Short mmCIF file of C-alpha atoms in Angstrom, two decimals:
data_model
loop_
_atom_site.label_atom_id
_atom_site.label_comp_id
_atom_site.label_asym_id
_atom_site.label_seq_id
_atom_site.Cartn_x
_atom_site.Cartn_y
_atom_site.Cartn_z
CA MET A 1 -23.06 -0.70 -11.43
CA THR A 2 -22.71 2.89 -12.51
CA ASP A 3 -21.11 3.86 -15.96
CA HIS A 4 -17.71 4.84 -14.53
CA GLN A 5 -17.45 1.40 -12.74
CA GLN A 6 -17.87 -0.83 -15.68
CA ALA A 7 -14.43 -1.69 -16.27
CA ILE A 8 -13.97 -2.89 -12.65
CA ALA A 9 -15.36 -6.18 -11.45
CA GLU A 10 -18.12 -5.91 -8.80
CA GLU A 11 -15.92 -8.03 -6.34
CA HIS A 12 -13.06 -5.52 -6.78
CA TRP A 13 -15.45 -2.66 -5.88
CA HIS A 14 -16.58 -4.36 -2.78
CA GLN A 15 -12.94 -4.82 -1.71
CA ALA A 16 -12.06 -1.32 -2.48
CA LYS A 17 -15.05 -0.03 -0.56
CA LEU A 18 -13.82 -1.98 2.43
CA ILE A 19 -10.37 -0.43 2.20
CA TRP A 20 -11.93 3.06 1.51
CA ASP A 21 -13.83 2.86 4.67
CA TYR A 22 -10.91 1.69 6.90
CA HIS A 23 -8.76 4.61 5.60
CA GLN A 24 -11.12 7.07 7.26
CA MET A 25 -10.69 7.91 10.86
CA ARG A 26 -14.36 9.10 11.28
CA HIS A 27 -13.35 11.85 13.57
CA VAL A 28 -15.89 14.72 14.21
CA PRO A 29 -14.15 17.96 13.07
CA ARG A 30 -14.00 20.36 16.00
CA PRO A 31 -12.19 23.63 16.61
CA CYS A 32 -8.25 23.21 16.70
CA ASP A 33 -5.38 25.60 16.99
CA VAL A 34 -4.18 25.20 13.52
CA ALA A 35 -5.09 23.28 10.38
CA ILE A 36 -2.73 21.57 7.90
CA GLY A 37 -3.93 20.96 4.36
CA LEU A 38 -1.88 18.08 3.06
CA GLY A 39 -0.62 18.43 -0.46
CA SER A 40 -1.73 15.80 -3.09
CA HIS A 41 -3.31 15.62 -6.64
CA ASP A 42 -6.69 16.33 -5.14
CA LEU A 43 -7.53 20.04 -5.12
CA GLY A 44 -10.70 19.20 -2.91
CA VAL A 45 -8.35 19.19 -0.09
CA ALA A 46 -7.88 23.04 -0.52
CA ALA A 47 -11.70 23.56 -0.94
CA PHE A 48 -12.61 21.62 2.09
CA SER A 49 -9.87 23.52 3.96
CA ALA A 50 -11.46 26.68 2.93
CA HIS A 51 -14.86 25.21 4.02
CA LEU A 52 -13.79 24.53 7.52
CA TYR A 53 -11.97 27.89 7.82
CA HIS A 54 -15.24 29.66 6.96
CA ALA A 55 -17.00 27.26 9.63
CA GLY A 56 -14.71 28.78 12.31
CA LEU A 57 -12.70 25.51 13.09
CA PHE A 58 -9.27 27.19 13.12
CA PRO A 59 -7.62 30.57 12.64
CA LEU A 60 -4.59 29.50 10.86
CA LEU A 61 -3.99 27.20 7.82
CA VAL A 62 -0.78 25.49 6.61
CA PHE A 63 -0.64 24.16 3.16
CA THR A 64 2.13 21.93 2.84
CA GLY A 65 3.52 20.17 -0.42
CA GLY A 66 5.93 20.47 -3.20
CA ASN A 67 5.59 18.01 -6.19
CA SER A 68 5.66 14.28 -6.99
CA PRO A 69 5.65 12.44 -10.21
CA THR A 70 1.73 12.38 -10.03
CA THR A 71 1.30 16.01 -9.26
CA ARG A 72 4.00 17.72 -11.39
CA ALA A 73 2.01 18.21 -14.41
CA ARG A 74 -1.21 19.30 -12.64
CA PHE A 75 0.28 21.64 -10.06
CA PRO A 76 3.57 22.87 -11.86
CA ARG A 77 4.33 25.35 -9.17
CA GLY A 78 3.96 22.99 -6.43
CA GLU A 79 0.95 21.45 -4.59
CA ALA A 80 1.00 23.95 -1.59
CA VAL A 81 1.15 26.98 -3.84
CA HIS A 82 -1.77 25.91 -5.99
CA PHE A 83 -3.73 24.92 -2.76
CA ARG A 84 -3.17 28.22 -1.30
CA GLU A 85 -4.20 30.09 -4.55
CA HIS A 86 -7.53 28.04 -4.72
CA ALA A 87 -8.27 28.81 -0.91
CA LEU A 88 -7.67 32.56 -1.59
CA GLU A 89 -10.20 32.32 -4.43
CA LEU A 90 -12.71 30.73 -1.95
CA GLY A 91 -12.36 33.60 0.47
CA VAL A 92 -9.67 32.39 2.87
CA PRO A 93 -7.52 35.71 3.81
CA ASP A 94 -3.92 35.56 2.79
CA GLU A 95 -3.00 36.43 6.63
CA ALA A 96 -4.62 33.17 7.62
CA ILE A 97 -2.39 31.01 5.30
CA LEU A 98 1.23 29.76 5.83
CA LEU A 99 2.82 28.12 2.86
CA GLU A 100 5.32 25.08 3.21
CA PRO A 101 6.35 24.41 -0.47
CA ASN A 102 8.99 21.66 0.08
CA ALA A 103 7.51 18.45 1.52
CA THR A 104 7.58 15.55 -0.86
CA ASN A 105 6.00 12.90 1.46
CA THR A 106 3.64 12.68 4.51
CA GLY A 107 6.56 12.66 6.99
CA HIS A 108 7.86 15.93 5.44
CA ASN A 109 4.38 17.31 5.54
CA ILE A 110 4.42 16.93 9.31
CA THR A 111 7.99 17.89 10.17
CA LEU A 112 8.12 20.81 7.94
CA SER A 113 4.87 22.35 8.82
CA ARG A 114 5.84 21.87 12.49
CA ARG A 115 9.02 23.67 11.89
CA LEU A 116 7.38 26.33 10.00
CA LEU A 117 4.89 26.96 12.89
CA ALA A 118 7.49 27.17 15.29
CA GLU A 119 9.50 29.60 13.45
CA ALA A 120 6.47 31.74 13.54
CA GLY A 121 6.26 31.22 17.29
CA ILE A 122 3.26 29.01 17.03
CA HIS A 123 3.06 25.84 19.14
CA PRO A 124 -0.29 24.43 18.84
CA ARG A 125 -1.70 21.88 21.10
CA SER A 126 -4.34 20.54 18.48
CA VAL A 127 -3.95 20.19 14.80
CA LEU A 128 -6.71 19.44 12.17
CA LEU A 129 -5.25 17.42 9.44
CA ILE A 130 -7.07 17.90 6.31
CA SER A 131 -6.33 15.27 3.64
CA LYS A 132 -7.63 13.08 0.68
CA PRO A 133 -10.37 10.84 2.19
CA TYR A 134 -8.32 7.75 1.94
CA MET A 135 -5.29 9.36 3.48
CA GLU A 136 -6.92 10.10 6.93
CA ARG A 137 -5.55 7.06 8.68
CA ARG A 138 -1.98 7.14 7.20
CA SER A 139 -1.58 10.95 8.15
CA PHE A 140 -3.06 10.33 11.49
CA ALA A 141 -0.44 7.53 12.16
CA THR A 142 2.28 9.74 10.76
CA ALA A 143 1.47 12.77 12.89
CA ARG A 144 1.18 10.54 16.12
CA LYS A 145 4.64 9.29 15.58
CA LEU A 146 6.41 12.47 14.42
CA TRP A 147 4.39 15.02 16.47
CA PRO A 148 3.08 12.93 19.59
CA GLU A 149 2.38 15.92 21.84
CA VAL A 150 -0.41 17.33 19.76
CA ASP A 151 -4.08 16.34 19.78
CA VAL A 152 -4.62 15.19 16.04
CA VAL A 153 -8.03 15.40 14.35
CA CYS A 154 -8.51 14.24 10.74
CA ALA A 155 -10.78 15.58 8.24
CA SER A 156 -11.64 15.14 4.46
CA GLU A 157 -14.28 15.73 2.14
CA PRO A 158 -17.35 13.74 3.11
CA LEU A 159 -17.33 11.69 -0.15
CA GLU A 160 -18.27 8.01 -0.68
CA LEU A 161 -15.84 5.97 -2.99
CA ASP A 162 -18.13 6.38 -6.05
CA GLU A 163 -18.52 10.06 -5.71
CA TYR A 164 -14.72 10.18 -5.31
CA VAL A 165 -13.99 8.04 -8.46
CA LYS A 166 -16.27 10.06 -10.48
CA ALA A 167 -14.53 13.24 -9.34
CA ILE A 168 -11.08 12.07 -10.10
CA GLY A 169 -12.16 10.13 -13.40
CA ASP A 170 -9.81 7.09 -13.20
CA GLU A 171 -11.20 4.02 -11.23
CA LYS A 172 -8.19 2.01 -11.45
CA LEU A 173 -5.84 4.88 -10.33
CA VAL A 174 -8.11 5.42 -7.31
CA ILE A 175 -8.02 1.71 -6.33
CA ASP A 176 -4.33 1.62 -7.01
CA MET A 177 -4.02 4.55 -4.49
CA LEU A 178 -6.15 2.81 -1.88
CA VAL A 179 -3.99 -0.19 -2.04
CA GLY A 180 -0.68 1.85 -1.94
CA ASP A 181 -1.77 3.76 1.11
CA LEU A 182 -2.87 0.58 2.87
CA GLN A 183 0.52 -0.92 2.06
CA ARG A 184 2.23 2.09 3.75
CA ILE A 185 -0.01 1.77 6.92
CA ILE A 186 1.20 -1.86 7.15
CA GLU A 187 4.70 -1.30 6.46
CA TYR A 188 5.73 2.32 7.76
CA PRO A 189 5.54 1.31 11.56
CA GLY A 190 8.41 -1.03 11.01
CA LEU A 191 10.42 1.68 9.39
CA GLY A 192 9.85 4.25 12.08
CA PHE A 193 7.64 6.44 9.93
CA ALA A 194 4.16 5.85 11.78
CA ILE A 195 2.50 4.43 14.75
CA PRO A 196 0.94 0.91 14.20
CA GLN A 197 -2.69 0.56 13.22
CA ASP A 198 -4.78 -2.48 13.46
CA VAL A 199 -5.83 -3.79 10.08
CA PRO A 200 -8.99 -5.95 10.46
CA LYS A 201 -8.85 -9.35 8.69
CA ALA A 202 -11.55 -8.42 6.14
CA VAL A 203 -9.50 -5.39 5.14
CA GLN A 204 -6.44 -7.40 4.90
CA ALA A 205 -8.15 -10.12 2.71
CA ALA A 206 -9.52 -7.29 0.30
CA TYR A 207 -6.01 -5.74 0.22
CA GLU A 208 -4.30 -9.10 -0.82
CA ALA A 209 -7.12 -9.98 -3.36
CA LEU A 210 -6.67 -6.43 -5.08
CA LEU A 211 -2.88 -7.10 -5.18
CA ARG A 212 -3.46 -10.26 -6.98
CA ALA A 213 -5.89 -8.67 -9.30
CA GLY A 214 -3.14 -6.18 -10.42
CA PHE A 215 -4.08 -3.07 -8.44
CA ASP A 216 -0.50 -2.22 -7.70
CA SER A 217 0.87 0.84 -9.52
CA ARG A 218 1.12 2.86 -6.21
CA LEU A 219 3.13 0.47 -4.23
CA LEU A 220 6.35 1.25 -2.51
CA PRO A 221 9.55 0.68 -4.66
CA ARG A 222 11.45 -2.40 -3.96
#
């Protein structure tokens, strides 16, 4: 057990790893008509978006995201604005970036980015969704529901859970977010927000165990 894991029981790390692996779609990044960088607390999304742009996987990049309670202090001008600035610092040309600064959830990320592209006369057939590693499956399920006619490919920084926790610096928060995203994958189809995703029994059991252990600060409000 590494130093940054000492506060978390070994069984909980094993359960979190099951959920972490489930959240990732394991798509192979390939050229797409456009990319959408989904706003969040994680500036690594912007860095990886820049990396994939320089790799020639897309000609145009949308950064989408306003603010949430978890990002307001970190990105006071809005997630998309800060992501764009970071991508510019990493050599992505300004003309290759469109800015969508108003989205407050993943559904908004998709619908408002789609609207922005349409207003620019762009109607992509394929979209590369770039997100936090544990947000791949939820963003995929959301896009397939709200934008079914496009071919969706998911991508995120190729990090293991240990590496991601070390980068964020708060192990409990990361596990809470893994649990919160899984709750949304389970519940959002019934609300019309996403397509259903099969949840393996082992992942469901890990989710329930982590809930019982108190990893619940990112659950949906009741």
